[in-house]
Coordinates of C-alpha atoms and ligand atoms in Angstrom, one line a residue:
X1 CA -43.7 52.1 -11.4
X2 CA -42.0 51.2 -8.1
X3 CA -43.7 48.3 -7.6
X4 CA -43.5 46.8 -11.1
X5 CA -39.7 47.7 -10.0
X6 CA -39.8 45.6 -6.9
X7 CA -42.0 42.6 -8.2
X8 CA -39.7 42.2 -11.2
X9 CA -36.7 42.3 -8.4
X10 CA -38.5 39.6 -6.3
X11 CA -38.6 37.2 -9.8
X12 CA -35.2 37.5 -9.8
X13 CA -34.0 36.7 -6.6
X14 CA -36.8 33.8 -6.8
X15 CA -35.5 32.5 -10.2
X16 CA -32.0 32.7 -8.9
X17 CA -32.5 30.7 -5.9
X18 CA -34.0 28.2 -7.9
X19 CA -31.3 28.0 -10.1
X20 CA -29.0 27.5 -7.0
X21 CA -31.5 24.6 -5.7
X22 CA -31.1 23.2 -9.1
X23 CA -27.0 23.3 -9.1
X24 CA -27.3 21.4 -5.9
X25 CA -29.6 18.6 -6.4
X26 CA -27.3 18.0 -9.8
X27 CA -23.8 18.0 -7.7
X28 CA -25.8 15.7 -4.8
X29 CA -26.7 13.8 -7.6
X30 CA -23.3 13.3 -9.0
X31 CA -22.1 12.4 -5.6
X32 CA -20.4 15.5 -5.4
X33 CA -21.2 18.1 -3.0
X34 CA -20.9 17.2 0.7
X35 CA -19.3 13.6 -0.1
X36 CA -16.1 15.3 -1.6
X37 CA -15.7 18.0 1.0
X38 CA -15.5 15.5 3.4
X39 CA -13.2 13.4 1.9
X40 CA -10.9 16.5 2.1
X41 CA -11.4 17.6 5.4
X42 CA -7.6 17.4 7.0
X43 CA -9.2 16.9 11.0
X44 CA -10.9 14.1 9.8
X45 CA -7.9 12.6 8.3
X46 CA -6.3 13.7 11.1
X47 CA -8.3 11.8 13.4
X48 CA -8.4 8.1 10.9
X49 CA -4.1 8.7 11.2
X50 CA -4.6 8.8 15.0
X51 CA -6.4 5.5 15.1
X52 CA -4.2 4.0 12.4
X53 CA -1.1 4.8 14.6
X54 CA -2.8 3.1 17.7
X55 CA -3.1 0.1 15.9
X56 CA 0.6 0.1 15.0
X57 CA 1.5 0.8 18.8
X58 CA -0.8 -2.1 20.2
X59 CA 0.5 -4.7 22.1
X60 CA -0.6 -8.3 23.2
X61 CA -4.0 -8.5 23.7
X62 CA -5.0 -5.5 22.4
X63 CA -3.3 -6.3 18.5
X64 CA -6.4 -6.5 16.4
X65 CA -6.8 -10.2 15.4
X66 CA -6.6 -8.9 11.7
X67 CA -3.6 -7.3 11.7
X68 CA -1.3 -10.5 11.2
X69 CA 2.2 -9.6 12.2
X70 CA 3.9 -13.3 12.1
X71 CA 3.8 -14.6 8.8
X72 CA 7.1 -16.5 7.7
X73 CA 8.6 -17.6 4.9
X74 CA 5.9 -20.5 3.5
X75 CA 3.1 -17.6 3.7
X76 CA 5.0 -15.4 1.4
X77 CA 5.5 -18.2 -0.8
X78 CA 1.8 -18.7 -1.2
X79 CA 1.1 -14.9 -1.3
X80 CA 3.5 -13.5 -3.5
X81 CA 3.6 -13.4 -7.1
X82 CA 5.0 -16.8 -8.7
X83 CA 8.3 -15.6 -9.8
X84 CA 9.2 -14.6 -6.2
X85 CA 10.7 -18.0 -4.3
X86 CA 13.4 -18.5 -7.4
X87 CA 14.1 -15.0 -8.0
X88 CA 15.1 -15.3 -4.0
X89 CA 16.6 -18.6 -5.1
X90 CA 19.4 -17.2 -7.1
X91 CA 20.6 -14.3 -5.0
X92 CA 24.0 -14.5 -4.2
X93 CA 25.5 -13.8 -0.6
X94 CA 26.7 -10.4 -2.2
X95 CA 23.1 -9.1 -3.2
X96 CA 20.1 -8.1 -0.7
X97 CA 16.6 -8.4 0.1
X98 CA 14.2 -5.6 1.3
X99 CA 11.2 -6.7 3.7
X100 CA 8.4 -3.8 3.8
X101 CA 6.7 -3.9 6.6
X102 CA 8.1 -6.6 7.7
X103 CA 6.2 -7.2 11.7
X104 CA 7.8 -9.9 13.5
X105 CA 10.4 -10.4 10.6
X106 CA 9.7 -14.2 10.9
X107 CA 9.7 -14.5 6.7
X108 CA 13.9 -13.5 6.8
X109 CA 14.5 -15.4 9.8
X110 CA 13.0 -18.5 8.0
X111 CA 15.2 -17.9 4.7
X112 CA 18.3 -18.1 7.2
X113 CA 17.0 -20.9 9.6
X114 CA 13.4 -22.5 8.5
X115 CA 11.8 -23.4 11.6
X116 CA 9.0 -25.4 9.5
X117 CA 9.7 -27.8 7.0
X118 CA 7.2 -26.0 5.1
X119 CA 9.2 -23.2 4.8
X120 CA 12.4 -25.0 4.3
X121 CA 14.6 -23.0 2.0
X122 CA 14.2 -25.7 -1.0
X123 CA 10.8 -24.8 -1.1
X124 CA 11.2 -20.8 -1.4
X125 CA 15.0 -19.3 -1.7
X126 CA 17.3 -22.3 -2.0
X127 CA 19.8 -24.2 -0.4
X128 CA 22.5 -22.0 -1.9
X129 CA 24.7 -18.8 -0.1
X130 CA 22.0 -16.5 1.4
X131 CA 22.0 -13.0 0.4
X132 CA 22.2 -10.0 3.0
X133 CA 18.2 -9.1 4.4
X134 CA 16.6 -5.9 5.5
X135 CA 13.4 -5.8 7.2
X136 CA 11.8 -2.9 7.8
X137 CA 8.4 -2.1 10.4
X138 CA 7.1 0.8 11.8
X139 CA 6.8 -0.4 15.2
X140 CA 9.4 -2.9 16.7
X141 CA 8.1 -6.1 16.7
X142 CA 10.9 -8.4 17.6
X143 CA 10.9 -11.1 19.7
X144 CA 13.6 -12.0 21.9
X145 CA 13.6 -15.5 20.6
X146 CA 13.8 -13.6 16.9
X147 CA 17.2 -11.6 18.1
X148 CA 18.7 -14.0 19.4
X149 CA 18.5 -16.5 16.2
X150 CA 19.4 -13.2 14.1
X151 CA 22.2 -12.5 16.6
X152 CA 24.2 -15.8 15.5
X153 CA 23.7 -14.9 11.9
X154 CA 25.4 -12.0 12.3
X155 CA 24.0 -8.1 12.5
X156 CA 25.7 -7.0 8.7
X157 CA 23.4 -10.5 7.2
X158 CA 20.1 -10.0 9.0
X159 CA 19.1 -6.1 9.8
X160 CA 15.6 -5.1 11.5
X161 CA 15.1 -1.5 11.3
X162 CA 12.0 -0.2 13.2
X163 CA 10.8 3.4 14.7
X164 CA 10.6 5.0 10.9
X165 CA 8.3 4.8 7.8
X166 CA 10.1 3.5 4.5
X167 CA 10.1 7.2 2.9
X168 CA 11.7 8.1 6.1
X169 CA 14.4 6.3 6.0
X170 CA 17.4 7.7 3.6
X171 CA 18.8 6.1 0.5
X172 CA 22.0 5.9 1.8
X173 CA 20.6 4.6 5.4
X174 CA 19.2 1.2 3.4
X175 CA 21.2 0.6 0.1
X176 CA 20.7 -1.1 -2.9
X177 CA 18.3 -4.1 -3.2
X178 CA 17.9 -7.1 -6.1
X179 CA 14.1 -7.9 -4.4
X180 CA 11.8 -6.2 -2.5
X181 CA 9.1 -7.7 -1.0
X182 CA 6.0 -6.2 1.3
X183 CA 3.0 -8.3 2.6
X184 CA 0.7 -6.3 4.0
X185 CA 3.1 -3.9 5.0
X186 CA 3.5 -0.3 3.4
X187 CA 2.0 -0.8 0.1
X188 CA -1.2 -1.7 1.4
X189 CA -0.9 0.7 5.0
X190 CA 0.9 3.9 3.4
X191 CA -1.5 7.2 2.5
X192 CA 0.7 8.0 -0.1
X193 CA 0.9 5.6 -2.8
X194 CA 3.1 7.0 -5.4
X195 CA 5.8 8.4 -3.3
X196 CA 5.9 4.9 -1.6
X197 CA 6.1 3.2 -4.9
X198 CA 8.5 6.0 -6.3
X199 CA 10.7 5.0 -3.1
X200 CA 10.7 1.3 -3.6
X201 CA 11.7 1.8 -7.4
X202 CA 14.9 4.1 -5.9
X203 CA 15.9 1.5 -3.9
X204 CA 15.6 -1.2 -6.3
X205 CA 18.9 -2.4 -8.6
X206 CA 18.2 -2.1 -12.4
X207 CA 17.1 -5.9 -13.0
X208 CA 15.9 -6.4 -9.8
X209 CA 11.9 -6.8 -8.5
X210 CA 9.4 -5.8 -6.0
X211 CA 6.6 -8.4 -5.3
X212 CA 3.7 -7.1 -3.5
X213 CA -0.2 -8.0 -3.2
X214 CA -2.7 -5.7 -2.5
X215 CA -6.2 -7.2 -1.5
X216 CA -10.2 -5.6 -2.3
X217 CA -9.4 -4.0 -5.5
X218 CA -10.4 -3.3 -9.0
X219 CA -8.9 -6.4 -10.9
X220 CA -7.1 -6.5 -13.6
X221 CA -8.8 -9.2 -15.5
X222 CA -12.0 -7.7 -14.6
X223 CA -13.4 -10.4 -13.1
X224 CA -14.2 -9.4 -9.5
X225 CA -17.1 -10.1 -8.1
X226 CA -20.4 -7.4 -8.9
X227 CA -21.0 -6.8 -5.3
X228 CA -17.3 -6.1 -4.9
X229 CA -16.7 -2.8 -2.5
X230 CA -13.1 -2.0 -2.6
X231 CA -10.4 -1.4 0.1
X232 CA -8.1 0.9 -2.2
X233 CA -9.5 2.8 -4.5
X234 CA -7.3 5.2 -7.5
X235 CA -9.4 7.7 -9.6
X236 CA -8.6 9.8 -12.3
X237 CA -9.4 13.7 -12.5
X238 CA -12.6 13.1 -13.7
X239 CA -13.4 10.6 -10.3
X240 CA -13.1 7.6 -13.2
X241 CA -11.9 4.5 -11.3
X242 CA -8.9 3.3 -12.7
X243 CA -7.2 0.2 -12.0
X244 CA -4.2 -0.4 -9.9
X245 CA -2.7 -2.2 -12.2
X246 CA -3.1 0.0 -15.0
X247 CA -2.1 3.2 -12.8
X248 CA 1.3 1.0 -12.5
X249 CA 1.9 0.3 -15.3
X250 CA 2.0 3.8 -16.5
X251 CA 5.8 4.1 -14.8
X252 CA 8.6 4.2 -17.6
X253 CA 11.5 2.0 -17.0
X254 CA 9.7 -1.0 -15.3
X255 CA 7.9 -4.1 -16.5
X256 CA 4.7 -4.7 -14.6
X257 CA 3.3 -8.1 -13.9
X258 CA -0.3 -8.7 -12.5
X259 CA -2.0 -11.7 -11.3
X260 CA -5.5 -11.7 -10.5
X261 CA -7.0 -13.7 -7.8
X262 CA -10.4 -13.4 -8.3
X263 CA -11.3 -16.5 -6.7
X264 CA -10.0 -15.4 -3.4
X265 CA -12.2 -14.3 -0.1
X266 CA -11.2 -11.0 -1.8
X267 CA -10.3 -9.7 -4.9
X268 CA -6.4 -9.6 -4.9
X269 CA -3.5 -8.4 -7.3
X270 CA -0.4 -10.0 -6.7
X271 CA 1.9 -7.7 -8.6
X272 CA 5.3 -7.6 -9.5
X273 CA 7.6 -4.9 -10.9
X274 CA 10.6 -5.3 -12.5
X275 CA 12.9 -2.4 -12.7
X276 CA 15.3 -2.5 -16.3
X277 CA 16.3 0.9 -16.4
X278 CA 16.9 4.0 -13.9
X279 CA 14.5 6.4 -15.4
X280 CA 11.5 6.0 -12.7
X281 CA 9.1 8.4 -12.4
X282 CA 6.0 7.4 -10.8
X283 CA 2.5 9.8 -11.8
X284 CA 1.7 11.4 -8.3
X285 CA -1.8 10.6 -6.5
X286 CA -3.2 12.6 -3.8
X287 CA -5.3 11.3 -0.9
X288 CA -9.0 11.9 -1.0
X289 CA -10.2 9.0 1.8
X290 CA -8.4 7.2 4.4
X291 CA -10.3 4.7 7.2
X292 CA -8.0 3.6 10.0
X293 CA -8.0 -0.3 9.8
X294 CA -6.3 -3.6 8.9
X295 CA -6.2 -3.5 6.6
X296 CA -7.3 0.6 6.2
X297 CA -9.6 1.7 3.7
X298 CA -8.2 4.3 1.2
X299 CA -9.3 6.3 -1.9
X300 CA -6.8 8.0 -4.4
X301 CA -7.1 10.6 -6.8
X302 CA -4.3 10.4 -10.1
X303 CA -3.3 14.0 -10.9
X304 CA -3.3 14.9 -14.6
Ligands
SAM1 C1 0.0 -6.4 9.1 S1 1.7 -6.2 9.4 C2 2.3 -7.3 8.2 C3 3.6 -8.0 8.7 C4 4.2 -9.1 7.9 N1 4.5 -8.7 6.5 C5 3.3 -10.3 7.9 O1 2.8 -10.6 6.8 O2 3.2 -11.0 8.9 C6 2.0 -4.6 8.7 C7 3.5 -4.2 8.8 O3 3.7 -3.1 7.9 C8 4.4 -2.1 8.6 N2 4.2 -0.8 7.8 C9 3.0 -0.2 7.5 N3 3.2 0.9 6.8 C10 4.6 1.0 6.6 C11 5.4 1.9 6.0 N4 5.0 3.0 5.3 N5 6.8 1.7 6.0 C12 7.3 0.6 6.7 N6 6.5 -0.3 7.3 C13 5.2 -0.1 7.3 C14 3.9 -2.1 10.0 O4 4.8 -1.5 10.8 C15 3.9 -3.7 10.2 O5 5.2 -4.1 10.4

């Protein structure tokens, strides 16, 4: 009797550990298993914000050659979405423009005193009275030649604020602004997407714009390229990939523009967001993956 008992015992514990070899292979399967508990391992983020913040802190030789710091005016031009040289165009001296991430802050310079004819403000802002500019970078990356040219502008006109990320800075620190732009600055660096977008929308005037572009992601037209890997990646609950464009445009109170460059060396939104009423909420998305890099590579989950 006892060791009917005992082999029936042993079939359990036998048919139970198969079962358990059987939940594994399935979640291995689904990619999720060891894949996600890595994602979510804080040392390991830890460790990718280290190296991100290196890269911030680097100076002369050792700035990676891909983390452009220098672009002026005439590269935004060609970068942004269309709307964005005559929406600058019409500001008037009373209203203000926010730079995100701005490096050297050569783009603002040029909208005061175009060094290039390229860049000369009929091209992209106007002849007209300039409006007051705010750029904003983690690390200072002024030159002396830059403060100086600022300096006879006047400090109130032409502000660089460095040593702080945008969501650290208060609302009463920057102001109100009528455009926001951001280059490869925070929208493409930060490892919190919605709170960076949910600060941007505060600081926008109703009526006014941000014009970003964010470059190796899921397209809006669909059209990127099969072998595609993306840079920035959202997800829903369910690990669905969702578009960036699409998780954007999920925000009351704004009007979402997207362009898709498809045809570029990657796939690139260049999107705009105008604000016409004060109601913002943006839908919160938590990190799950974040590579230190220029740009760095980033994976987001959208929560319910
Ligand atoms: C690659 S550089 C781009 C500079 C400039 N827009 C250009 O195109 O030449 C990235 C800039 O974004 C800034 N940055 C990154 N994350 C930021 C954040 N969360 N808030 C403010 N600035 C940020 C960096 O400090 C740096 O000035």
């Amino acid at each position: 009797m006892r060791s009917v008992k005992s082999s029936l015992k042993g079939l359990n514990i036998a048919h139970m550990r198969l079962v358990f070899l059987l939940i594994v292979i399935f979640l291995q399967a689904l990619g999720l298993g060891t894949v996600r508990a890595q994602e979510l391992a804080p040392p390991r983020l830890d460790e990718e914000f280290r190296k991100q913040e290196k890269i911030y802190r680097s100076q002369g030789a050792d700035v990676p050659s891909g983390y452009v710091i220098g672009r002026g005016l005439s590269d935004y031009a060609e970068l942004l979405p269309s709307g964005f040289c005559d929406a600058l165009a019409k500001l008037g001296s009373s209203d203000r423009w926010l730079d995100i991430g701005a490096g050297e802050g050569q783009a603002i310079l040029d909208y005061y005193a175009p060094q290039d004819p390229a860049a000369s403000a009929e091209k992209c802002g106007g002849s007209g009275p300039k409006a007051g500019a705010v750029a904003i970078s983690i690390e200072d990356r002024r030159t002396d030649k830059w403060k100086e040219q600022a300096a006879s502008f006047g400090d109130d006109r032409l502000r660089y604020l460095s040593g702080k990320r945008l969501s650290q800075h208060s609302s009463e620190e920057l102001g109100k602004f009528q455009i926001i732009t951001d280059v490869f600055g925070g929208f493409t660096y930060t490892e919190d997407l919605s709170r960076f977008i949910g600060k941007v929308l505060s600081l926008l005037e109703v009526g006014g714009a941000f014009y970003t572009l964010v470059q190796n992601v899921q397209l809006e037209n669909g059209k990127d390229k099969p072998s595609s890997s993306f840079q920035t990646e959202l997800v829903d609950s369910a690990g669905r990939d969702i578009k960036m464009c699409s998780w954007l445009k999920q925000t009351p109170c704004v009007n979402v523009g997207c362009e898709s460059k498809n045809d570029w060396d990657t796939p690139t939104e260049l999107v705009n967001i105008h604000k016409i009423c004060s109601d913002v909420s943006v839908r919160p998305a938590k990190l799950l993956r974040y590579e230190a890099g220029n740009p760095p590579g980033r994976r987001f989950q959208l929560e319910p």
